[in-house]
Tab-separated table of C-alpha atoms in Angstrom:
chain	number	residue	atom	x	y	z
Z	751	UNK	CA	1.779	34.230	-9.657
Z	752	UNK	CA	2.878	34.379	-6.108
Z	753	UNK	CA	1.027	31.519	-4.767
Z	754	UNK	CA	2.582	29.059	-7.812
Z	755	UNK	CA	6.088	30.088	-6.696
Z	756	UNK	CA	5.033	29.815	-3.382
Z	757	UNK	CA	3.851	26.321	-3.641
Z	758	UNK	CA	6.508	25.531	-6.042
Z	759	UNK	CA	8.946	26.642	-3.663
Z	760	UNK	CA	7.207	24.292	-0.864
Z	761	UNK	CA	7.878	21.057	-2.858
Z	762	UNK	CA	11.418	21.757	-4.440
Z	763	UNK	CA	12.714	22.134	-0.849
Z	764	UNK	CA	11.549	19.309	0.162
Z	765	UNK	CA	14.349	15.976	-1.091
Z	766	UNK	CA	12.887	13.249	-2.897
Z	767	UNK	CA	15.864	11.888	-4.339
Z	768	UNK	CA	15.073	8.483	-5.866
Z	769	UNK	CA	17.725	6.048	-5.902
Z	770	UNK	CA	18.615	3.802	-8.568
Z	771	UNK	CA	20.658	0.867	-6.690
Z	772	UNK	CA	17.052	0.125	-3.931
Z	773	UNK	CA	14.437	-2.439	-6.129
Z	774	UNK	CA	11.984	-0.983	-2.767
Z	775	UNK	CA	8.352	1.185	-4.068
Z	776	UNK	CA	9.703	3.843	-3.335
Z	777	UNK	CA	13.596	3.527	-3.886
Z	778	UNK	CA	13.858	5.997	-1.013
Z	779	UNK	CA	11.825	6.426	2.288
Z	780	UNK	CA	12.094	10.667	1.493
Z	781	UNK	CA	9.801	10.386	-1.163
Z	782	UNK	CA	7.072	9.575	1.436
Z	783	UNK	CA	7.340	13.259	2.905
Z	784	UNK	CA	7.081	15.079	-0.290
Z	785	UNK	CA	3.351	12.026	-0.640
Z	786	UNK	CA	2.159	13.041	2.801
Z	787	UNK	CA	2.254	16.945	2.208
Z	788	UNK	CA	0.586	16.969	-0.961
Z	789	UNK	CA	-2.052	14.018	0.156
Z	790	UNK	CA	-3.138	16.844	3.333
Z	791	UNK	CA	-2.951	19.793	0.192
Z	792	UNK	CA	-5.337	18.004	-2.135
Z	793	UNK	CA	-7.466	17.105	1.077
Z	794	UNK	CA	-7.364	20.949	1.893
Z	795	UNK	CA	-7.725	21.856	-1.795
Z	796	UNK	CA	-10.876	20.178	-2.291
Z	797	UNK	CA	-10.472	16.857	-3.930
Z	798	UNK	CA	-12.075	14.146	-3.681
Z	799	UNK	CA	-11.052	10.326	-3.562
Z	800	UNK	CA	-7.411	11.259	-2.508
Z	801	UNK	CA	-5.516	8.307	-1.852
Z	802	UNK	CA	-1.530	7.072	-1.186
Z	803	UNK	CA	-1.131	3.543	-1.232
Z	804	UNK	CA	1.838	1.104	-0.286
Z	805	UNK	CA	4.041	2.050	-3.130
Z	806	UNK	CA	3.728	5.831	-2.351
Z	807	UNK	CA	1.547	6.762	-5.699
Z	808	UNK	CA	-0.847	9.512	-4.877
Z	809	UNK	CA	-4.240	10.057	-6.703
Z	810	UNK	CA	-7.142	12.278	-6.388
Z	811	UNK	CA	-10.801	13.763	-7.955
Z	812	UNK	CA	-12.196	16.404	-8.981
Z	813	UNK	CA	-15.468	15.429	-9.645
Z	814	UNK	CA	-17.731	16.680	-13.237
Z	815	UNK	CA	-19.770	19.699	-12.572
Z	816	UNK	CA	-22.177	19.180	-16.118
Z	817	UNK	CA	-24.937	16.737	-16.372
Z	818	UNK	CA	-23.986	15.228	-19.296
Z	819	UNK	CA	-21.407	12.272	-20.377
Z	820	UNK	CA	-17.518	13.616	-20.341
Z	821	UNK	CA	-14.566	11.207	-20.887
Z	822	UNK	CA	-12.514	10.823	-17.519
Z	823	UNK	CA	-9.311	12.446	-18.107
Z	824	UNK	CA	-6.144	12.413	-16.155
Z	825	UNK	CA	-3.599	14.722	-15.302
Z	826	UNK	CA	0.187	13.010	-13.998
Z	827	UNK	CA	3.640	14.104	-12.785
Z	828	UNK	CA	6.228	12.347	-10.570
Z	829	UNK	CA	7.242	13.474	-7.484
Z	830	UNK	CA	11.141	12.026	-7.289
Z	831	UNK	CA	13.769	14.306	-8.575
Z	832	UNK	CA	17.243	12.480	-10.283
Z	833	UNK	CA	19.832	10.904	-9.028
Z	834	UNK	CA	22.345	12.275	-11.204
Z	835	UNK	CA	22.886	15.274	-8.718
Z	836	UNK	CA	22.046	16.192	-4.865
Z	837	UNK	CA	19.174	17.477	-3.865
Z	838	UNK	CA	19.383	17.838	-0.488
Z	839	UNK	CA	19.084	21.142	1.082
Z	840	UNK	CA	17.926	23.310	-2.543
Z	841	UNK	CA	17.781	26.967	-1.854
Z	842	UNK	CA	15.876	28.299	-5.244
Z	843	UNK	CA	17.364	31.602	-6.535
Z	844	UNK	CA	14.800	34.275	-7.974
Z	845	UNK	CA	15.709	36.792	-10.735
Z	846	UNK	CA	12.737	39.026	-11.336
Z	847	UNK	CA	12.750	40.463	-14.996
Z	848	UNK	CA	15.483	38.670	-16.398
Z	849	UNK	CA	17.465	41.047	-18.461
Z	850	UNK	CA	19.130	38.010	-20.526
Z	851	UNK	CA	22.481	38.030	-19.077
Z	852	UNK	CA	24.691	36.065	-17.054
Z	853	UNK	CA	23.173	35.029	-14.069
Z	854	UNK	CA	25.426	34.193	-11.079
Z	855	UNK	CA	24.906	31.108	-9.459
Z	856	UNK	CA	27.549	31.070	-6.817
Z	857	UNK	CA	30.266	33.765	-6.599
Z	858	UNK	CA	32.597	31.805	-4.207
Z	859	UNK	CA	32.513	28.866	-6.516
Z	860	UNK	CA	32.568	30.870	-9.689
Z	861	UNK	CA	28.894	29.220	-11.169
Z	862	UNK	CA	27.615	31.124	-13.807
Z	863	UNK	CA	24.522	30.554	-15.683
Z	864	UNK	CA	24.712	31.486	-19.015
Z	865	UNK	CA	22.673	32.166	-21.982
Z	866	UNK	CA	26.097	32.381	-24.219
Z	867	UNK	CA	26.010	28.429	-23.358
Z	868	UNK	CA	22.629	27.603	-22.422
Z	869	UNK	CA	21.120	30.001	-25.099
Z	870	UNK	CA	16.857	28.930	-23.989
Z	871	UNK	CA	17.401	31.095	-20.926
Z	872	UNK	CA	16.755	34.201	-23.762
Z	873	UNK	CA	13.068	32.519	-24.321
Z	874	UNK	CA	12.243	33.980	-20.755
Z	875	UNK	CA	13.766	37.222	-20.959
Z	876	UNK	CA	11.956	39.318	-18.728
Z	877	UNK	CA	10.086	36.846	-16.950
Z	878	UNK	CA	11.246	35.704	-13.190
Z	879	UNK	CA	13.583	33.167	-13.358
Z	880	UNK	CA	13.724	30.674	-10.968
Z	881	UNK	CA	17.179	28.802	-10.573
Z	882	UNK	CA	19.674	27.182	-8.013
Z	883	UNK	CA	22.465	28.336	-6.087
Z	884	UNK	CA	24.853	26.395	-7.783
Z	885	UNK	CA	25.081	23.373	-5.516
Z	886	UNK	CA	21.971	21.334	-6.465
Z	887	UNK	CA	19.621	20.498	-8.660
Z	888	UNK	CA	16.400	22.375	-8.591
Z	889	UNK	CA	14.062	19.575	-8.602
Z	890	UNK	CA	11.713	21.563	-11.870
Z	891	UNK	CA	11.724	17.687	-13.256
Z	892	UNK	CA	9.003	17.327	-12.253
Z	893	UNK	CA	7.942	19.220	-8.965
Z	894	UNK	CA	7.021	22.075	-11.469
Z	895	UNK	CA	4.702	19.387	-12.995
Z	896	UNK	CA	3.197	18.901	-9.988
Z	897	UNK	CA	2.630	22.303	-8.881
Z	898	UNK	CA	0.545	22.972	-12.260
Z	899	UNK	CA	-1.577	19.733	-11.628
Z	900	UNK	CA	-2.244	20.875	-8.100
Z	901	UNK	CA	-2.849	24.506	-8.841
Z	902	UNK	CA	-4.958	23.948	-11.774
Z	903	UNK	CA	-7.303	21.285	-9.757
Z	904	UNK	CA	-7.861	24.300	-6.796
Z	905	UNK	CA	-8.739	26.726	-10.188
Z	906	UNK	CA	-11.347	24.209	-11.022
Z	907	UNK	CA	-12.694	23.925	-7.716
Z	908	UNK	CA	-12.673	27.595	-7.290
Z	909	UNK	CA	-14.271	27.858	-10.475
Z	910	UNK	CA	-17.136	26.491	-10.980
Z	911	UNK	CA	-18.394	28.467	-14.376
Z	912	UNK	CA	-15.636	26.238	-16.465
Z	913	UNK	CA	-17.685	23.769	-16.963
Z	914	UNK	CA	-15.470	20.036	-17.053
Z	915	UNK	CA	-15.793	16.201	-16.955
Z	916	UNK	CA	-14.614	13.936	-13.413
Z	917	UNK	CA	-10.290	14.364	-13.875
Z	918	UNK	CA	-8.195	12.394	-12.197
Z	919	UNK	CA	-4.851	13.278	-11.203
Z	920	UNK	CA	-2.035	11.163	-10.382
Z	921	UNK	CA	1.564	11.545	-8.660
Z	922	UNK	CA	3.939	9.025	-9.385
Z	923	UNK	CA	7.579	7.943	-7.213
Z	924	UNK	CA	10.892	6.857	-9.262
Z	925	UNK	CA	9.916	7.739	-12.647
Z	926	UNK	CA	13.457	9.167	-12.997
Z	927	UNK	CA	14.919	5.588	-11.824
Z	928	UNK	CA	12.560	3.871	-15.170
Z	929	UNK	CA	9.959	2.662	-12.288
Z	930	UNK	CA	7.225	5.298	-12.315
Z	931	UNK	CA	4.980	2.943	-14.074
Z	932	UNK	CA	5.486	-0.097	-13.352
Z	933	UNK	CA	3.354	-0.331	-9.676
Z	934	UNK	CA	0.468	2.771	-10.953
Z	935	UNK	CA	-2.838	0.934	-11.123
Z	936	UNK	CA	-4.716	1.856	-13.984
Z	937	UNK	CA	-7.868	0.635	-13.471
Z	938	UNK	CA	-8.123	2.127	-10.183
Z	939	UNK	CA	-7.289	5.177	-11.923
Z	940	UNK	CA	-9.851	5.129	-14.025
Z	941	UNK	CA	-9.232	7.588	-17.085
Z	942	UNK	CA	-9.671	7.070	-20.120
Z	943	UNK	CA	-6.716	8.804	-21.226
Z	944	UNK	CA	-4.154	11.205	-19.286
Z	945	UNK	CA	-1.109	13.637	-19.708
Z	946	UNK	CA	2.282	13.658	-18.150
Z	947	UNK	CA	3.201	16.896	-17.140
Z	948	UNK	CA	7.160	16.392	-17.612
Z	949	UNK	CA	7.911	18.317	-20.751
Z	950	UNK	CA	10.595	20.901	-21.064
Z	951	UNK	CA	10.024	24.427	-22.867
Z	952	UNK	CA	6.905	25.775	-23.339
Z	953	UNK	CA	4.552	25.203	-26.020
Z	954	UNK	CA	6.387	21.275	-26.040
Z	955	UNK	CA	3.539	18.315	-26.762
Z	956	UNK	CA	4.999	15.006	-27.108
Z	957	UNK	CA	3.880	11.749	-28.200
Z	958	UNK	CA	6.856	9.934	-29.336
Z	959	UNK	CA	9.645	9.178	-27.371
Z	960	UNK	CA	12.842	6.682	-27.233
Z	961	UNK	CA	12.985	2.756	-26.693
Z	962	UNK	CA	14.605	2.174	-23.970
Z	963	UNK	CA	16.977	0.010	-22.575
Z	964	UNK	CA	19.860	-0.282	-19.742
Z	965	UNK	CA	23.222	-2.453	-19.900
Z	966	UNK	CA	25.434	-3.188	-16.594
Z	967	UNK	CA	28.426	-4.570	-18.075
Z	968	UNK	CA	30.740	-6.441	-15.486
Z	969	UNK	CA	35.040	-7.158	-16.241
Z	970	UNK	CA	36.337	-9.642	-14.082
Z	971	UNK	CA	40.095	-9.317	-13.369
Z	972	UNK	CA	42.782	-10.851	-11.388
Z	973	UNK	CA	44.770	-8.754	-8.645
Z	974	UNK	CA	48.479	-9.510	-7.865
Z	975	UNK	CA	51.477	-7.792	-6.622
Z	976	UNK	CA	52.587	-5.518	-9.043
Z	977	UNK	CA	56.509	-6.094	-8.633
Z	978	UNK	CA	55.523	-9.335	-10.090
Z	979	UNK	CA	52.447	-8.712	-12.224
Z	980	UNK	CA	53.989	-9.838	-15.390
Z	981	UNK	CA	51.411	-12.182	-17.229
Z	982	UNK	CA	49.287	-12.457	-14.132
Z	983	UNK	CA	47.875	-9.787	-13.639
Z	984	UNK	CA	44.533	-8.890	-15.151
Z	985	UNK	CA	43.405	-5.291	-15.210
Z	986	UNK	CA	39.456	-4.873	-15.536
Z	987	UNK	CA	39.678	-1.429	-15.814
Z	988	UNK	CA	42.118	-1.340	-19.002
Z	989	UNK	CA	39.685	-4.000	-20.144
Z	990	UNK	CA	36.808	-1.805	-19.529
Z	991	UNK	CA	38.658	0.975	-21.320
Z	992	UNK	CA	38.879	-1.142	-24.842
Z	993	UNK	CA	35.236	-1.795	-24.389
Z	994	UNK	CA	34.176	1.799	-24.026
Z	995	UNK	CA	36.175	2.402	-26.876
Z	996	UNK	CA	35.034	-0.365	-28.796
Z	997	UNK	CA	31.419	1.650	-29.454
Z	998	UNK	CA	30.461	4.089	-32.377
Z	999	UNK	CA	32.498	7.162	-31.212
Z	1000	UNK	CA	29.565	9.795	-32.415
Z	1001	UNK	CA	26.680	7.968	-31.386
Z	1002	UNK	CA	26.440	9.278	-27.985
Z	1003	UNK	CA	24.160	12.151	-26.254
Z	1004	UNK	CA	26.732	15.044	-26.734
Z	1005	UNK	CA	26.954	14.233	-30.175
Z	1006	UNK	CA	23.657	13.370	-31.250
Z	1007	UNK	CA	20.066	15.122	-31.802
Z	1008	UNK	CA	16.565	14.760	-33.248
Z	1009	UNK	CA	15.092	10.928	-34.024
Z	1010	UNK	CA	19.640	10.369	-33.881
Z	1011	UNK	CA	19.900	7.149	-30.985
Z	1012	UNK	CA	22.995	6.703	-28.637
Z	1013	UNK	CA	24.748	5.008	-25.928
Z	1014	UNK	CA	25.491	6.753	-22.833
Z	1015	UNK	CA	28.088	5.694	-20.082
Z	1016	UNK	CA	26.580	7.286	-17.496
Z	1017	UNK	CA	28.579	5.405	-14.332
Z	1018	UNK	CA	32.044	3.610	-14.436
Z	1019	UNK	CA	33.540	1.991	-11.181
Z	1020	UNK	CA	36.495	0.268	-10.956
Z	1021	UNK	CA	39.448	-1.793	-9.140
Z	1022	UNK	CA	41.575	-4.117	-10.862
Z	1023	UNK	CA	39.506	-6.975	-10.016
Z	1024	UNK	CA	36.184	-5.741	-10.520
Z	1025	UNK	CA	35.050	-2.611	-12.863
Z	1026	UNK	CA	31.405	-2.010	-13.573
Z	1027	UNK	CA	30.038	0.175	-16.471
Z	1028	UNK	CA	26.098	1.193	-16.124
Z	1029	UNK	CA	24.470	2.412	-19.746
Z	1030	UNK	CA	21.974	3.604	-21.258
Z	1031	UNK	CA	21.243	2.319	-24.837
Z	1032	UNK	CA	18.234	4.874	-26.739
Z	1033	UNK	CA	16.796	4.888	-30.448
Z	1034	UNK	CA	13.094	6.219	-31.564
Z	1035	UNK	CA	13.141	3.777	-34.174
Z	1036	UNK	CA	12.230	-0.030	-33.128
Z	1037	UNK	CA	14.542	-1.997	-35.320
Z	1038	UNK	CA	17.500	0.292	-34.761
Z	1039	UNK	CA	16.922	-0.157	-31.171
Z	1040	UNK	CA	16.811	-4.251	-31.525
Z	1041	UNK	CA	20.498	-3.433	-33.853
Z	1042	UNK	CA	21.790	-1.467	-31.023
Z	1043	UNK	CA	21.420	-4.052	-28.556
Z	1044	UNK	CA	22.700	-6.806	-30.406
Z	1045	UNK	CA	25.772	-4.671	-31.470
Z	1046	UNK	CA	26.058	-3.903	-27.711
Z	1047	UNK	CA	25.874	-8.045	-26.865
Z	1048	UNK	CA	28.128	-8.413	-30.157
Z	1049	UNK	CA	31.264	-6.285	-28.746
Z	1050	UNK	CA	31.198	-7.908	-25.665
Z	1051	UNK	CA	31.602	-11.413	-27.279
Z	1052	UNK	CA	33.965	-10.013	-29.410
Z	1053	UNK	CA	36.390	-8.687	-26.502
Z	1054	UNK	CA	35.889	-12.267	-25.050
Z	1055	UNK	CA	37.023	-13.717	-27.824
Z	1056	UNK	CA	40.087	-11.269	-28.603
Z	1057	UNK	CA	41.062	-12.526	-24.107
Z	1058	UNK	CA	40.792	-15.681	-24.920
Z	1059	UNK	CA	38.099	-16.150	-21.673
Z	1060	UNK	CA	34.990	-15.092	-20.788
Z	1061	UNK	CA	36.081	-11.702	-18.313
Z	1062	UNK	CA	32.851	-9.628	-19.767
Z	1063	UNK	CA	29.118	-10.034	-19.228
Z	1064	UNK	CA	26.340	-7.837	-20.284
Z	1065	UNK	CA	23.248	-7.474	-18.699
Z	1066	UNK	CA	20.855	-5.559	-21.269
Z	1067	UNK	CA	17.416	-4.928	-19.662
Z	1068	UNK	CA	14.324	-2.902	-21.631
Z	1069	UNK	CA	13.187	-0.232	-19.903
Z	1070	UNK	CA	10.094	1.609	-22.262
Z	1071	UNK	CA	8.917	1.894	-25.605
Z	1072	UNK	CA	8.058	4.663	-27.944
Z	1073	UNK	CA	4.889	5.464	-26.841
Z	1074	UNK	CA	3.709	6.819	-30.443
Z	1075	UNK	CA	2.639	3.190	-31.554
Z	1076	UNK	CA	-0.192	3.671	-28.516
Z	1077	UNK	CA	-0.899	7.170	-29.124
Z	1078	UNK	CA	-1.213	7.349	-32.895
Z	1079	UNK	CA	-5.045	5.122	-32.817
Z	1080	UNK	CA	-6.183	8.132	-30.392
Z	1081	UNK	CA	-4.542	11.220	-31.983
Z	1082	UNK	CA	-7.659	13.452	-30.902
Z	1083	UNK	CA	-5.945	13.245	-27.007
Z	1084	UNK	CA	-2.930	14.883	-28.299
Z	1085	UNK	CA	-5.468	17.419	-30.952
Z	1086	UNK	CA	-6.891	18.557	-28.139
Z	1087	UNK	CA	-3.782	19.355	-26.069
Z	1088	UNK	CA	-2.812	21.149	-28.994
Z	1089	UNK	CA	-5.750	23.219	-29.676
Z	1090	UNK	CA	-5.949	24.134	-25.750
Z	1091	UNK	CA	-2.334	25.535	-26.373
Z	1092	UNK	CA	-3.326	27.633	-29.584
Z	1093	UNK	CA	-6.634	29.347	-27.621
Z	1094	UNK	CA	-3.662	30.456	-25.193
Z	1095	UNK	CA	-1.852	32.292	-27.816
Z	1096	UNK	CA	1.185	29.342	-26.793
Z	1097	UNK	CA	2.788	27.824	-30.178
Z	1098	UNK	CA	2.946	24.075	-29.664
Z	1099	UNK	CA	5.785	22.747	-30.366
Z	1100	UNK	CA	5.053	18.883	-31.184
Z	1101	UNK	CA	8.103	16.490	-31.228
Z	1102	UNK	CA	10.229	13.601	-30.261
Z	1103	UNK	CA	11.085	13.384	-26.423
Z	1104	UNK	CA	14.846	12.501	-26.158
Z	1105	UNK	CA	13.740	10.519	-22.901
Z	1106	UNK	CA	11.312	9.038	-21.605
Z	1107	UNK	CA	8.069	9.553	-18.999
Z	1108	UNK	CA	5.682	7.465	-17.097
Z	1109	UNK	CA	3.664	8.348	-20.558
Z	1110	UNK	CA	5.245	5.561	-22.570
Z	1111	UNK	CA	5.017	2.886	-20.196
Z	1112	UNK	CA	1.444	3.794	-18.741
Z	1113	UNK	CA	0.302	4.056	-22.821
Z	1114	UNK	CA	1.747	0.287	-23.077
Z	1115	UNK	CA	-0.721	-0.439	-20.085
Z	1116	UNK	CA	-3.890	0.898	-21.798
Z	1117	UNK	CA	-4.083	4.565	-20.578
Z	1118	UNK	CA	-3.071	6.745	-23.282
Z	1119	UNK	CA	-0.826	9.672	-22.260
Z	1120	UNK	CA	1.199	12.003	-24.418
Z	1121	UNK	CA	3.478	14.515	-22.766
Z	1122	UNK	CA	3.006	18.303	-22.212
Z	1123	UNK	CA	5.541	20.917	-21.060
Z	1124	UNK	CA	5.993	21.322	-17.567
Z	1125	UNK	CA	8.855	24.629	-18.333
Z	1126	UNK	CA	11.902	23.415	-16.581
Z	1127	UNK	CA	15.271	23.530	-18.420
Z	1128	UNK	CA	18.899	21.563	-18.112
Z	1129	UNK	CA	17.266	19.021	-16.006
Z	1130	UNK	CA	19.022	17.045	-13.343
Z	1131	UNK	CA	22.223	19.629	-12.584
Z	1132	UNK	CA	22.935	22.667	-11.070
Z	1133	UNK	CA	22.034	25.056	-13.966
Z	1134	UNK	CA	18.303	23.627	-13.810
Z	1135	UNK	CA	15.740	26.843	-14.067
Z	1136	UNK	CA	12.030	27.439	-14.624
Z	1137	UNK	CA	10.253	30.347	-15.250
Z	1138	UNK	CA	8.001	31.240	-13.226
Z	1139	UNK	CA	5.401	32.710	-16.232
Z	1140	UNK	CA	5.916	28.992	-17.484
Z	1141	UNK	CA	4.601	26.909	-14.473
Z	1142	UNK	CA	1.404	29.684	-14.680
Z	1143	UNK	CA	1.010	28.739	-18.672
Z	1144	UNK	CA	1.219	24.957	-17.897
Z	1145	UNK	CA	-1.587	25.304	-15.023
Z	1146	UNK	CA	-3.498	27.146	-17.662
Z	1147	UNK	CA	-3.093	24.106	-20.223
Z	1148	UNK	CA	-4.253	21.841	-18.008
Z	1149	UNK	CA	-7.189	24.196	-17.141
Z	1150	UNK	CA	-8.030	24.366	-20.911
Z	1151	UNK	CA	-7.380	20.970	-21.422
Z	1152	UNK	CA	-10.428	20.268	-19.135
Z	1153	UNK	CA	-12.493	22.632	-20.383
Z	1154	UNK	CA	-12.246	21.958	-24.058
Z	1155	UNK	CA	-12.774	17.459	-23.175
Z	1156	UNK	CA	-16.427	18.722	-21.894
Z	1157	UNK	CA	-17.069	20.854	-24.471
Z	1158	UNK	CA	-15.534	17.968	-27.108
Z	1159	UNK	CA	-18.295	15.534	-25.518
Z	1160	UNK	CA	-21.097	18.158	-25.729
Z	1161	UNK	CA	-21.207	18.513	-29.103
């Protein structure tokens, strides 16, 4: 257990913010120093094949050990963390047997974690906790992903009685900027089908997960002495306001759940002259996500209309698909995850990701990839924890996962 925290520890501390506003592979130069430590650990580890090209993606072997035919899986996790919240300079917390109450985060700032609010901190009651001190993300999405890849490939290696087909593993920049995908070469990487390791709670398997698109909306407005603003001045930001208010009040992420879509206003910034809205628009379902958007386009011409000029544009951009219309024609990839889960006594817990991984998009480029729990909880803020008893069940997932392919292809 040691040497997962350990290594865990290793990569959380290092900053691999991606960021959103750079169209550069990767969005941020850190990301490279997170690439180049774990390209010398896979080289230490044993692999074979290990690679980082131009656009920072990692990948790596572990070669078959059995003599007959085995499918070439693949194992993938990203190695950015969000931009929704710093992470520079994380010091991870440790709380050894959890006893299921508050946890303090930060005493000077008053930070409490607590399972009163966040109530899945009681699943890992008396396990050791792993969380922040209040001022940062921790960086679990999805460097706890990538410590159960690499730890389960040294297992392998160290293990030569469980018998497995060649895997491939794969590390991915800016999945949490939509952009994981789009630069990983597939062919090169050579599987015939792969899992993300991104999931939340243990026991998660995914294999659905939201259409996706984003919507910069821009309000133009005119600036002019106040003392004699009177029909002169326009406001953007007043205009912005009626626009925000203009969508269905309910269907948004604090009010929603399950298959329910949304649209989230994630960024608002504003002068007089110039205010700029970034969103998020989400649905499961195809055709409510083709509604969305044009109700989105829809209000914007409508608020033109009502000014009497065109002050509002909308720039509505897809991002990924529900990845179940891929995965469905090969269900035995996600049987098998399953099945690994049940011989670990783990209870799989199979549903709809409220999000999105590299999954979707690399199952729209012909490698098949449903998601698997990676253990991390309230992603992207400063009450982000992990368990440390969950990275060590994911690493033994992806262990079984192997084991049970070349066993599949035996028979």
């Amino acid at each position: 257990m040691q040497q997962i925290i350990d290594r865990f520890v290793k990569y959380v501390t290092v900053d691999t913010q991606s960021d959103p506003e750079n169209p550069a592979f990767p969005s941020s130069e850190k990301q490279w120093n997170l690439a180049h430590i774990l390209v010398d650990e896979l080289k230490e580890i044993g692999l074979d094949d290990v690679t980082l090209d131009d656009n920072c993606y990692i990948m790596a072997t572990v070669p078959s050990n059995v003599d007959y035919e085995v499918p070439t899986i693949g194992f993938i996790a990203h190695i950015d963390t969000s931009p929704d919240f710093t992470a520079e300079n994380v010091k991870p917390q440790f709380h050894q047997n959890y006893d299921g109450k508050d946890i303090v985060l930060s005493k000077e700032e008053n930070i409490i974690l607590s399972p009163s609010y966040f109530e899945d901190l009681l699943l890992y009651k008396g396990q050791t906790l792993i969380t922040t001190d209040g001022t940062t993300l921790l960086g679990a999405d999805d460097k706890a992903g990538v410590t159960e890849i690499v730890t389960a490939m040294e297992y392998l290696i160290n293990h030569p009685e469980i018998k497995h087909g060649k895997i491939r593993i794969g590390f991915t920049p800016d999945e949490e900027v939509g952009k994981g995908a789009q630069m990983f070469d597939v062919e090169k990487f050579g599987a015939e089908w792969a899992y993300t390791m991104d999931g939340s709670a243990v026991g998660e398997l995914e294999y659905e997960n939201f259409n996706a698109a984003g919507a910069k909306v821009t309000i133009t407005g005119k600036i002019v002495h106040p003392g004699y603003a009177k029909g002169k001045m326009i406001n953007s930001m007043l205009i912005a306001s009626d626009f925000i208010n203009s969508l269905p009040k309910n269907e948004v992420p604090e009010k929603t759940e399950g298959y329910e879509g949304f649209y989230h206003l994630y960024s608002m910034k504003g002068e007089v002259e110039q205010t700029v809205l970034q969103y998020i628009i989400r649905d499961h379902d195809f055709k409510l996500f083709e509604e969305r958007k044009v109700l989105f386009q829809k209000l914007v011409d409508d608020l033109n209309k009502k000014l009497g000029q065109d002050l509002v544009n909308a720039e509505i951009t897809d991002q990924y698909f529900n990845m179940r219309k891929k995965i469905e024609p090969v269900m035995f990839v996600v049987d098998i995850a399953e099945e690994a889960m049940k011989q670990l006594n783990i209870t799989p817990i199979i549903s709809a990701i409220r999000g999105g991984t590299d999954g979707s998009q690399l199952s729209y480029k012909g490698l098949p990839c449903p998601n698997i729990f990676a253990g991390g909880h309230n992603f992207h803020g400063r009450y982000e924890f992990v368990a440390a008893e969950a990275i060590q069940k994911a690493t033994d997932v992806v262990v079984k996962i192997a084991e049970l392919t070349a066993e599949r292809a035996k028979k």
